[in-house]
Amino acid sequence: MSLPELLAGVDRVLRVARKPHIHDIVPRALDVDGAIGTVRALLALRARAQWTDVLPVNPEPWEVLSLLLALLELAKLGELRLEQRRAFASFEITRDPASEAA
């Protein structure tokens, strides 16, 4: 087989091959401040909550990320504690008693 024949064969294969499916990525801003407000409001009403209590029903990925970042930020600030008993389990959100005294 000659090089021109080989290149012609590759050309035929490429013409027949399907175009790859490319996903459209839509940029979406996170709302960490809004999620912080939601968590603070819930913990003002009760001292404990579950992850599922603050997560909306059928959440969008940006809502999940916003909430996770909000929880981590509030834990860093000492306003709450997060406890997860095992990997991939739901976690409990507890208002930090030390932050109540402040």
PDB file of C-alpha atoms in Angstrom:
ATOM      1  CA  MET A   1       0.000   0.000   0.000  1.00  0.00           C
ATOM      2  CA  SER A   2       1.395   3.367  -1.003  1.00  0.00           C
ATOM      3  CA  LEU A   3       1.339   6.528   1.060  1.00  0.00           C
ATOM      4  CA  PRO A   4      -1.296   8.221  -1.182  1.00  0.00           C
ATOM      5  CA  GLU A   5      -3.551   5.147  -0.834  1.00  0.00           C
ATOM      6  CA  LEU A   6      -3.107   5.178   2.937  1.00  0.00           C
ATOM      7  CA  LEU A   7      -3.917   8.888   3.135  1.00  0.00           C
ATOM      8  CA  ALA A   8      -6.987   8.375   0.925  1.00  0.00           C
ATOM      9  CA  GLY A   9      -8.151   5.620   3.296  1.00  0.00           C
ATOM     10  CA  VAL A  10      -7.682   7.861   6.328  1.00  0.00           C
ATOM     11  CA  ASP A  11      -9.581  10.618   4.535  1.00  0.00           C
ATOM     12  CA  ARG A  12     -12.525   8.260   3.849  1.00  0.00           C
ATOM     13  CA  VAL A  13     -12.619   7.160   7.495  1.00  0.00           C
ATOM     14  CA  LEU A  14     -12.546  10.734   8.740  1.00  0.00           C
ATOM     15  CA  ARG A  15     -15.386  11.735   6.410  1.00  0.00           C
ATOM     16  CA  VAL A  16     -17.570   8.864   7.617  1.00  0.00           C
ATOM     17  CA  ALA A  17     -16.750   9.252  11.314  1.00  0.00           C
ATOM     18  CA  ARG A  18     -19.333  11.032  13.399  1.00  0.00           C
ATOM     19  CA  LYS A  19     -18.631  14.451  14.707  1.00  0.00           C
ATOM     20  CA  PRO A  20     -17.895  14.349  18.437  1.00  0.00           C
ATOM     21  CA  HIS A  21     -20.673  15.527  20.705  1.00  0.00           C
ATOM     22  CA  ILE A  22     -19.543  18.685  22.429  1.00  0.00           C
ATOM     23  CA  HIS A  23     -21.411  19.915  25.486  1.00  0.00           C
ATOM     24  CA  ASP A  24     -22.243  23.552  25.865  1.00  0.00           C
ATOM     25  CA  ILE A  25     -21.015  24.944  29.160  1.00  0.00           C
ATOM     26  CA  VAL A  26     -23.078  27.799  30.502  1.00  0.00           C
ATOM     27  CA  PRO A  27     -21.200  29.883  33.048  1.00  0.00           C
ATOM     28  CA  ARG A  28     -23.243  30.414  36.166  1.00  0.00           C
ATOM     29  CA  ALA A  29     -22.257  32.613  39.077  1.00  0.00           C
ATOM     30  CA  LEU A  30     -22.282  31.056  42.517  1.00  0.00           C
ATOM     31  CA  ASP A  31     -24.386  32.644  45.255  1.00  0.00           C
ATOM     32  CA  VAL A  32     -22.311  31.975  48.350  1.00  0.00           C
ATOM     33  CA  ASP A  33     -23.630  35.089  50.136  1.00  0.00           C
ATOM     34  CA  GLY A  34     -27.218  33.971  49.567  1.00  0.00           C
ATOM     35  CA  ALA A  35     -26.414  30.477  50.829  1.00  0.00           C
ATOM     36  CA  ILE A  36     -24.727  31.941  53.927  1.00  0.00           C
ATOM     37  CA  GLY A  37     -27.916  33.897  54.625  1.00  0.00           C
ATOM     38  CA  THR A  38     -30.019  30.752  54.234  1.00  0.00           C
ATOM     39  CA  VAL A  39     -27.840  28.744  56.620  1.00  0.00           C
ATOM     40  CA  ARG A  40     -27.721  31.550  59.201  1.00  0.00           C
ATOM     41  CA  ALA A  41     -31.508  31.932  59.065  1.00  0.00           C
ATOM     42  CA  LEU A  42     -32.024  28.205  59.592  1.00  0.00           C
ATOM     43  CA  LEU A  43     -29.564  28.050  62.487  1.00  0.00           C
ATOM     44  CA  ALA A  44     -31.250  31.068  64.088  1.00  0.00           C
ATOM     45  CA  LEU A  45     -34.424  28.954  64.295  1.00  0.00           C
ATOM     46  CA  ARG A  46     -32.831  25.723  65.471  1.00  0.00           C
ATOM     47  CA  ALA A  47     -29.452  24.589  66.744  1.00  0.00           C
ATOM     48  CA  ARG A  48     -29.079  21.552  64.460  1.00  0.00           C
ATOM     49  CA  ALA A  49     -29.827  20.817  60.844  1.00  0.00           C
ATOM     50  CA  GLN A  50     -29.032  18.156  58.281  1.00  0.00           C
ATOM     51  CA  TRP A  51     -27.476  18.793  54.879  1.00  0.00           C
ATOM     52  CA  THR A  52     -30.807  17.855  53.312  1.00  0.00           C
ATOM     53  CA  ASP A  53     -32.571  20.546  55.377  1.00  0.00           C
ATOM     54  CA  VAL A  54     -30.676  23.363  53.684  1.00  0.00           C
ATOM     55  CA  LEU A  55     -30.322  21.830  50.232  1.00  0.00           C
ATOM     56  CA  PRO A  56     -33.170  22.757  47.857  1.00  0.00           C
ATOM     57  CA  VAL A  57     -35.224  20.015  46.220  1.00  0.00           C
ATOM     58  CA  ASN A  58     -33.665  19.060  42.860  1.00  0.00           C
ATOM     59  CA  PRO A  59     -30.816  21.548  43.228  1.00  0.00           C
ATOM     60  CA  GLU A  60     -28.792  22.861  40.344  1.00  0.00           C
ATOM     61  CA  PRO A  61     -25.040  22.203  40.534  1.00  0.00           C
ATOM     62  CA  TRP A  62     -24.359  25.886  41.290  1.00  0.00           C
ATOM     63  CA  GLU A  63     -26.732  25.710  44.281  1.00  0.00           C
ATOM     64  CA  VAL A  64     -24.909  22.690  45.716  1.00  0.00           C
ATOM     65  CA  LEU A  65     -21.524  24.370  45.251  1.00  0.00           C
ATOM     66  CA  SER A  66     -22.770  27.644  46.741  1.00  0.00           C
ATOM     67  CA  LEU A  67     -24.096  25.838  49.798  1.00  0.00           C
ATOM     68  CA  LEU A  68     -20.931  23.789  50.300  1.00  0.00           C
ATOM     69  CA  LEU A  69     -18.761  26.894  50.095  1.00  0.00           C
ATOM     70  CA  ALA A  70     -21.101  28.741  52.469  1.00  0.00           C
ATOM     71  CA  LEU A  71     -20.920  25.936  55.037  1.00  0.00           C
ATOM     72  CA  LEU A  72     -17.137  25.807  54.834  1.00  0.00           C
ATOM     73  CA  GLU A  73     -16.887  29.577  55.207  1.00  0.00           C
ATOM     74  CA  LEU A  74     -19.221  29.622  58.225  1.00  0.00           C
ATOM     75  CA  ALA A  75     -17.267  26.757  59.808  1.00  0.00           C
ATOM     76  CA  LYS A  76     -14.042  28.683  59.213  1.00  0.00           C
ATOM     77  CA  LEU A  77     -15.593  31.724  60.912  1.00  0.00           C
ATOM     78  CA  GLY A  78     -16.555  29.545  63.881  1.00  0.00           C
ATOM     79  CA  GLU A  79     -20.305  30.021  63.446  1.00  0.00           C
ATOM     80  CA  LEU A  80     -21.087  26.337  62.972  1.00  0.00           C
ATOM     81  CA  ARG A  81     -19.658  22.858  63.123  1.00  0.00           C
ATOM     82  CA  LEU A  82     -19.953  20.162  60.494  1.00  0.00           C
ATOM     83  CA  GLU A  83     -19.956  16.472  61.381  1.00  0.00           C
ATOM     84  CA  GLN A  84     -19.994  13.541  58.988  1.00  0.00           C
ATOM     85  CA  ARG A  85     -19.931  10.101  60.588  1.00  0.00           C
ATOM     86  CA  ARG A  86     -18.631   8.222  57.532  1.00  0.00           C
ATOM     87  CA  ALA A  87     -17.565   8.892  53.958  1.00  0.00           C
ATOM     88  CA  PHE A  88     -20.381   9.849  51.585  1.00  0.00           C
ATOM     89  CA  ALA A  89     -22.910  10.041  54.437  1.00  0.00           C
ATOM     90  CA  SER A  90     -25.076  13.075  55.044  1.00  0.00           C
ATOM     91  CA  PHE A  91     -23.602  15.503  57.512  1.00  0.00           C
ATOM     92  CA  GLU A  92     -24.991  17.387  60.453  1.00  0.00           C
ATOM     93  CA  ILE A  93     -24.729  21.148  60.782  1.00  0.00           C
ATOM     94  CA  THR A  94     -24.621  22.416  64.357  1.00  0.00           C
ATOM     95  CA  ARG A  95     -24.681  26.003  65.539  1.00  0.00           C
ATOM     96  CA  ASP A  96     -21.438  26.585  67.439  1.00  0.00           C
ATOM     97  CA  PRO A  97     -22.246  27.478  71.072  1.00  0.00           C
ATOM     98  CA  ALA A  98     -19.107  29.635  71.263  1.00  0.00           C
ATOM     99  CA  SER A  99     -20.434  31.899  68.511  1.00  0.00           C
ATOM    100  CA  GLU A 100     -23.712  32.390  70.407  1.00  0.00           C
ATOM    101  CA  ALA A 101     -21.887  33.860  73.397  1.00  0.00           C
ATOM    102  CA  ALA A 102     -20.138  36.452  71.237  1.00  0.00           C
TER     103      ALA A 102
END
